[in-house]
mmCIF file of C-alpha atoms and ligand atoms in Angstrom:
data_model
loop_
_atom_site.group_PDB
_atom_site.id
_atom_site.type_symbol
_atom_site.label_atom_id
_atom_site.label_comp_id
_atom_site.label_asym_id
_atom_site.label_seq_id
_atom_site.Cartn_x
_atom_site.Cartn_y
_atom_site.Cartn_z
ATOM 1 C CA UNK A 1 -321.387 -62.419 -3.012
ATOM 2 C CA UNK A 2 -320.803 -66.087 -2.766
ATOM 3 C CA UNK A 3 -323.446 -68.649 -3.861
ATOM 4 C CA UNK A 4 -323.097 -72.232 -2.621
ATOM 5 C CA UNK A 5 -324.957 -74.664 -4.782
ATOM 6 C CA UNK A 6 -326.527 -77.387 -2.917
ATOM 7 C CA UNK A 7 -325.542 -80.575 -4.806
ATOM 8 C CA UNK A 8 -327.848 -83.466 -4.792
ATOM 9 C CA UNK A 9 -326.339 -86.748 -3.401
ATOM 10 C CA UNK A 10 -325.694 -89.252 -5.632
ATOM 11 C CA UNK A 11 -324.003 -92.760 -4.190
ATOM 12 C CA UNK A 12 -322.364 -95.881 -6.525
ATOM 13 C CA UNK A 13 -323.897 -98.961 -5.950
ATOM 14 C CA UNK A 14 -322.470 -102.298 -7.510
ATOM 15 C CA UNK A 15 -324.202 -105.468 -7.998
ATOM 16 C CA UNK A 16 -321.249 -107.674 -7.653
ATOM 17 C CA UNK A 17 -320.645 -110.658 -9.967
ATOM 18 C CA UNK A 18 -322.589 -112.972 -7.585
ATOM 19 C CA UNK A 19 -325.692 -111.098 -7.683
ATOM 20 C CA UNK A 20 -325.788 -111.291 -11.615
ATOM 21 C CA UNK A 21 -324.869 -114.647 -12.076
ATOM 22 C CA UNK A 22 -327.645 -115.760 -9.035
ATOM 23 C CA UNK A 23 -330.335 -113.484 -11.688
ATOM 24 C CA UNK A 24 -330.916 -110.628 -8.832
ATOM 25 C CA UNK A 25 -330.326 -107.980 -11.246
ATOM 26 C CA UNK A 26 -333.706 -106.940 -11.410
ATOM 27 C CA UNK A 27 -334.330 -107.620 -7.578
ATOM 28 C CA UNK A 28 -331.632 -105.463 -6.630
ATOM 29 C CA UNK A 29 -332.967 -102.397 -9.157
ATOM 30 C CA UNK A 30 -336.044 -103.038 -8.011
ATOM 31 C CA UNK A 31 -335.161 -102.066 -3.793
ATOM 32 C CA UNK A 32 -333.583 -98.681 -5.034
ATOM 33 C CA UNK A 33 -336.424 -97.928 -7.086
ATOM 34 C CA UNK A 34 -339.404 -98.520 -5.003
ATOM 35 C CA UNK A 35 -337.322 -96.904 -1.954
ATOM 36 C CA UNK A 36 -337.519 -93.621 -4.176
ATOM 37 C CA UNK A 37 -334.450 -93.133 -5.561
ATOM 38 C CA UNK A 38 -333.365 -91.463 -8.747
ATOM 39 C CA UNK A 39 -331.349 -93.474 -11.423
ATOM 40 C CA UNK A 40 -328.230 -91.441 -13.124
ATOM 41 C CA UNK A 41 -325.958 -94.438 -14.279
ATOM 42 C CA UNK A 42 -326.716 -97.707 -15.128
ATOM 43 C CA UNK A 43 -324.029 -100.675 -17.250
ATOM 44 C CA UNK A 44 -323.092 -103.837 -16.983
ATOM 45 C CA UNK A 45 -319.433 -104.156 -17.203
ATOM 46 C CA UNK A 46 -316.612 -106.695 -16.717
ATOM 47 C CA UNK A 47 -313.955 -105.113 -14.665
ATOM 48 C CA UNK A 48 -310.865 -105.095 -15.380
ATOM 49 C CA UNK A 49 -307.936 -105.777 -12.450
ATOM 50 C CA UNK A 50 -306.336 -102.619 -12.416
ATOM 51 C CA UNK A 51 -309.777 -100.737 -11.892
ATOM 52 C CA UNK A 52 -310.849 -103.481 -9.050
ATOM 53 C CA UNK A 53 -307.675 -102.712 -6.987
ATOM 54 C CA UNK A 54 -308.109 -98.571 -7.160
ATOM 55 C CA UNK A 55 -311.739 -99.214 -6.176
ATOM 56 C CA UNK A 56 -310.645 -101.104 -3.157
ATOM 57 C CA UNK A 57 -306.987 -99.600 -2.505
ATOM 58 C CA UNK A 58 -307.902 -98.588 0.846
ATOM 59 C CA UNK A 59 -308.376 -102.316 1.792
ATOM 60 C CA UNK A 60 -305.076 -103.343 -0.242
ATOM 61 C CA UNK A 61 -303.032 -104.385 3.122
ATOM 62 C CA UNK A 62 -305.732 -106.810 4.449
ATOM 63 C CA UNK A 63 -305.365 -110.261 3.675
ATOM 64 C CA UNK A 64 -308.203 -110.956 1.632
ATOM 65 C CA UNK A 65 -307.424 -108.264 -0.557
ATOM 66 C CA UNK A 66 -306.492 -110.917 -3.227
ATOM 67 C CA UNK A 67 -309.478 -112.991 -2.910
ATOM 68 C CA UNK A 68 -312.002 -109.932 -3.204
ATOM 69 C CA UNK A 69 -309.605 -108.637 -5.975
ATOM 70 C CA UNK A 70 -310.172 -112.486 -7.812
ATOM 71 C CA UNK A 71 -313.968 -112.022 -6.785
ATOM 72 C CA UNK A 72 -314.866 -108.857 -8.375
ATOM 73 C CA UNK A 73 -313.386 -109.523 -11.551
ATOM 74 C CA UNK A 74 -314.772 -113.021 -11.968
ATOM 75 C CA UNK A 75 -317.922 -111.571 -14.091
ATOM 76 C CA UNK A 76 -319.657 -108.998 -14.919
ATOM 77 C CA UNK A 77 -320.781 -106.384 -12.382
ATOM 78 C CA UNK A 78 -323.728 -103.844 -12.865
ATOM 79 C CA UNK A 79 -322.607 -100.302 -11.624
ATOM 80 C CA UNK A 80 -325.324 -97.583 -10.979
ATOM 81 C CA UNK A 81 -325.256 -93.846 -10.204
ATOM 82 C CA UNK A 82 -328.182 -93.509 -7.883
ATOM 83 C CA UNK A 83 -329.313 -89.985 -6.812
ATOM 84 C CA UNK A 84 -331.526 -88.451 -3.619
ATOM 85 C CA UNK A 85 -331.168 -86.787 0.022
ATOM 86 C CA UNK A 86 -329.372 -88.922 2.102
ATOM 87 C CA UNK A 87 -328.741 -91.486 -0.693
ATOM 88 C CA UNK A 88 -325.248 -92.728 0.929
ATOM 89 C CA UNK A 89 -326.495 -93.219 4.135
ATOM 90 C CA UNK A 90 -329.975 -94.754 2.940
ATOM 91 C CA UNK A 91 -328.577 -97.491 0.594
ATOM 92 C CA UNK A 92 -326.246 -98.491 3.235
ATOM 93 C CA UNK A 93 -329.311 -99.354 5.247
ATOM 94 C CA UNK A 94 -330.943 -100.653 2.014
ATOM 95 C CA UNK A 95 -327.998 -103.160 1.666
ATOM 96 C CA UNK A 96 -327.075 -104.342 5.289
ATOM 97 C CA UNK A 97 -324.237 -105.341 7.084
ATOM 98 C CA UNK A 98 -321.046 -106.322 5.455
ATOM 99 C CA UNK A 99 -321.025 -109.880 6.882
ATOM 100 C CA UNK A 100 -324.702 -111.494 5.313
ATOM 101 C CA UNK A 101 -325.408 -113.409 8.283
ATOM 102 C CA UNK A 102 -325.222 -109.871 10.368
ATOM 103 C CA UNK A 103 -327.889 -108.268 8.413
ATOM 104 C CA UNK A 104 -330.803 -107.855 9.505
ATOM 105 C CA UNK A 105 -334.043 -109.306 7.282
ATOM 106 C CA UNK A 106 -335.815 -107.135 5.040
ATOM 107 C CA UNK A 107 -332.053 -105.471 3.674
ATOM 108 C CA UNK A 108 -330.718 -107.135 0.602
ATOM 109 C CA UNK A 109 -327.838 -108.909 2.305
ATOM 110 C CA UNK A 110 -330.038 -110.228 5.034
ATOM 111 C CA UNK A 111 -332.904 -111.415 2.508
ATOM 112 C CA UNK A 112 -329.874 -112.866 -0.020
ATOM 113 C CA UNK A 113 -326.646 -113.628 1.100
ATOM 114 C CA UNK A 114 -324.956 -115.486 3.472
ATOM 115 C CA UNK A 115 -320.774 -115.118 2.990
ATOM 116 C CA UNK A 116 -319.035 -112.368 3.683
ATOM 117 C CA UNK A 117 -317.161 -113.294 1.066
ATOM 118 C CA UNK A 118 -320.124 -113.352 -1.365
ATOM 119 C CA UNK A 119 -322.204 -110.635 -0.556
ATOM 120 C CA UNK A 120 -323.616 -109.465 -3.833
ATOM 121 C CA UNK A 121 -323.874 -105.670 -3.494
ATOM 122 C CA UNK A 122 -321.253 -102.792 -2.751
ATOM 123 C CA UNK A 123 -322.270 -99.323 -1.936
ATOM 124 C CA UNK A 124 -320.423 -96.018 -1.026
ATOM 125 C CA UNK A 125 -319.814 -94.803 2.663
ATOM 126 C CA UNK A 126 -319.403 -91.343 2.424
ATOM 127 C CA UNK A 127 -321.087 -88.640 -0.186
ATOM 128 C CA UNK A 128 -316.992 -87.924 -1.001
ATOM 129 C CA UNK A 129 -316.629 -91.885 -1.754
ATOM 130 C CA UNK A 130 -319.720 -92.229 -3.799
ATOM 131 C CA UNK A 131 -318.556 -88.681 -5.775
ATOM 132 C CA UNK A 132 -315.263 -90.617 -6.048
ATOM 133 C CA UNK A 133 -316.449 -93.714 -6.819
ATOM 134 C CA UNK A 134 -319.022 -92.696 -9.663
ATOM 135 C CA UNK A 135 -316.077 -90.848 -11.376
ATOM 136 C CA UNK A 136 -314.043 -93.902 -11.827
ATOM 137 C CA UNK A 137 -316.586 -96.201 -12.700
ATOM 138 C CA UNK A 138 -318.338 -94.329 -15.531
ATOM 139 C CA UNK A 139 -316.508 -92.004 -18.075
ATOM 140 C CA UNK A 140 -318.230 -88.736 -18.938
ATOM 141 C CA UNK A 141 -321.044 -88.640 -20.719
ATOM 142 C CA UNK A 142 -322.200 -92.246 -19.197
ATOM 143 C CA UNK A 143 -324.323 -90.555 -16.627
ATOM 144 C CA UNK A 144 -328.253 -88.998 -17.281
ATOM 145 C CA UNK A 145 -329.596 -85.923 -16.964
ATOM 146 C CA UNK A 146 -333.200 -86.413 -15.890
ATOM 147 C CA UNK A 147 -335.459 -85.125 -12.719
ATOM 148 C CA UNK A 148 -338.472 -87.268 -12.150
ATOM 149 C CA UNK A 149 -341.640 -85.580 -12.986
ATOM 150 C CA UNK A 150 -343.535 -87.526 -10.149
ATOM 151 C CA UNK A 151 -345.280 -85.056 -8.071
ATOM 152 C CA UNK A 152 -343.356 -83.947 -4.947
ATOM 153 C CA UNK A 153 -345.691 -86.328 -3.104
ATOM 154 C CA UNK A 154 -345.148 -89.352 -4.564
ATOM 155 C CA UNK A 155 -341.277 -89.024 -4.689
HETATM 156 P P1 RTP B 1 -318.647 -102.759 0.101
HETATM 157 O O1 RTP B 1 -317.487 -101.783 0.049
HETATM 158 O O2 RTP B 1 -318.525 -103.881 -0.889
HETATM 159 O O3 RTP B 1 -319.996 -102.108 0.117
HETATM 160 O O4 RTP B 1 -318.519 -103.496 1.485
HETATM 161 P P2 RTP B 1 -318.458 -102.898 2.929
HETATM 162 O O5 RTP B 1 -318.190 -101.436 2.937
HETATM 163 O O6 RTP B 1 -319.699 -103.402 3.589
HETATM 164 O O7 RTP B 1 -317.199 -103.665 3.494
HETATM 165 P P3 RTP B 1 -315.618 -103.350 3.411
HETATM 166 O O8 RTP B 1 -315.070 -103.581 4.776
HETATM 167 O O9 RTP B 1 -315.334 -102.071 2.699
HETATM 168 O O10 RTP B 1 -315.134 -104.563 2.514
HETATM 169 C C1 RTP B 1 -315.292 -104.521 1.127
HETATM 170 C C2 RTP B 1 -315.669 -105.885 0.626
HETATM 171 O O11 RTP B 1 -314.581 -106.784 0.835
HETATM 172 C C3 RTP B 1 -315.082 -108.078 1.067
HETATM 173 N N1 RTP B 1 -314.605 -108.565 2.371
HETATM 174 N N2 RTP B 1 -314.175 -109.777 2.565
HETATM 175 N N3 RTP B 1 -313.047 -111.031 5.756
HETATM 176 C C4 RTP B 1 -313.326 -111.083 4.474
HETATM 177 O O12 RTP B 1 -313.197 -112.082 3.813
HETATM 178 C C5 RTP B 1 -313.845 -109.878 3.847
HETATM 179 N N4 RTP B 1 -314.046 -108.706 4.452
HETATM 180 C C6 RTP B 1 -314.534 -107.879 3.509
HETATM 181 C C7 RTP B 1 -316.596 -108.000 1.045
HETATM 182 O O13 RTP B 1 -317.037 -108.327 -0.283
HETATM 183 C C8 RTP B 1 -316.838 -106.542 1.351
HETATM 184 O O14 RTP B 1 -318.102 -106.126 0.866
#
């Protein structure tokens, strides 16, 4: 007999080095939080190059590669484990499209960005990228182990 173990979703979400120098830390926390989400990692960290450039390799051939590479290491970034059903797909929503001045208003691009270039938050696009993505941001032992004791209604 096989069991499969439903695992609960958990996404990485970044608040890039814009969004903590422009003091939207808390805002940022604050969307994932009231949306419903459970928080499993939270640090703020200065990234170092090499970890920048696996984050992004996918993107390595595109010619702003450098730039974002220049961008994301210019300060300190806060990286977060968040948990939930559809997490991946949610915060995505939560955080709008790529390109600011594409996003719609009431997402956290649309409501405080407006460069492409500059766009204060990254989150994963796939459950497999934020599993990914989680692993190389936080060492073991870095993430919590905690259910919220909310009743099921409120959650
Ligand atoms: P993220 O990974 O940061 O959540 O962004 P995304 O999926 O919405 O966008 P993606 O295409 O994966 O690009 C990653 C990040 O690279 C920067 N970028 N700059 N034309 C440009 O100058 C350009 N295109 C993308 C953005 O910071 C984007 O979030």
């Amino acid at each position: 007999i096989f069991f499969f173990v439903q695992e609960v979703e958990q996404t990485y979400i970044m608040i890039k080095p814009d969004g903590v120098q422009r003091g939207l830390v808390g805002e940022i926390i604050s969307r994932f939080e009231k949306k419903g989400f459970l928080l499993k990692g939270l640090k703020l960290f200065q990234c170092p190059k090499d970890l920048a450039q696996e984050h992004y390799k996918d993107l390595k051939e595109r010619p702003f590669f450098p730039n974002l590479i220049d961008y994301i290491t210019s300060g300190p970034v806060v990286c977060m484990a968040w948990e939930g059903d559809g997490v991946v797909a949610s915060a995505r929503k939560l955080i709008g499209a790529t390109n600011p001045l594409q996003a719609e208003p009431g997402t956290i691009r649309g409501d405080l960005a407006v460069q492409t270039g500059r766009n204060v938050v990254h989150g994963s696009d796939s459950p497999d990228n934020g599993k990914r993505e989680i692993g190389l941001w936080f060492k073991e032992g870095e993430l919590a182990q905690w259910e919220s004791v909310q009743t099921p209604w409120l959650i």
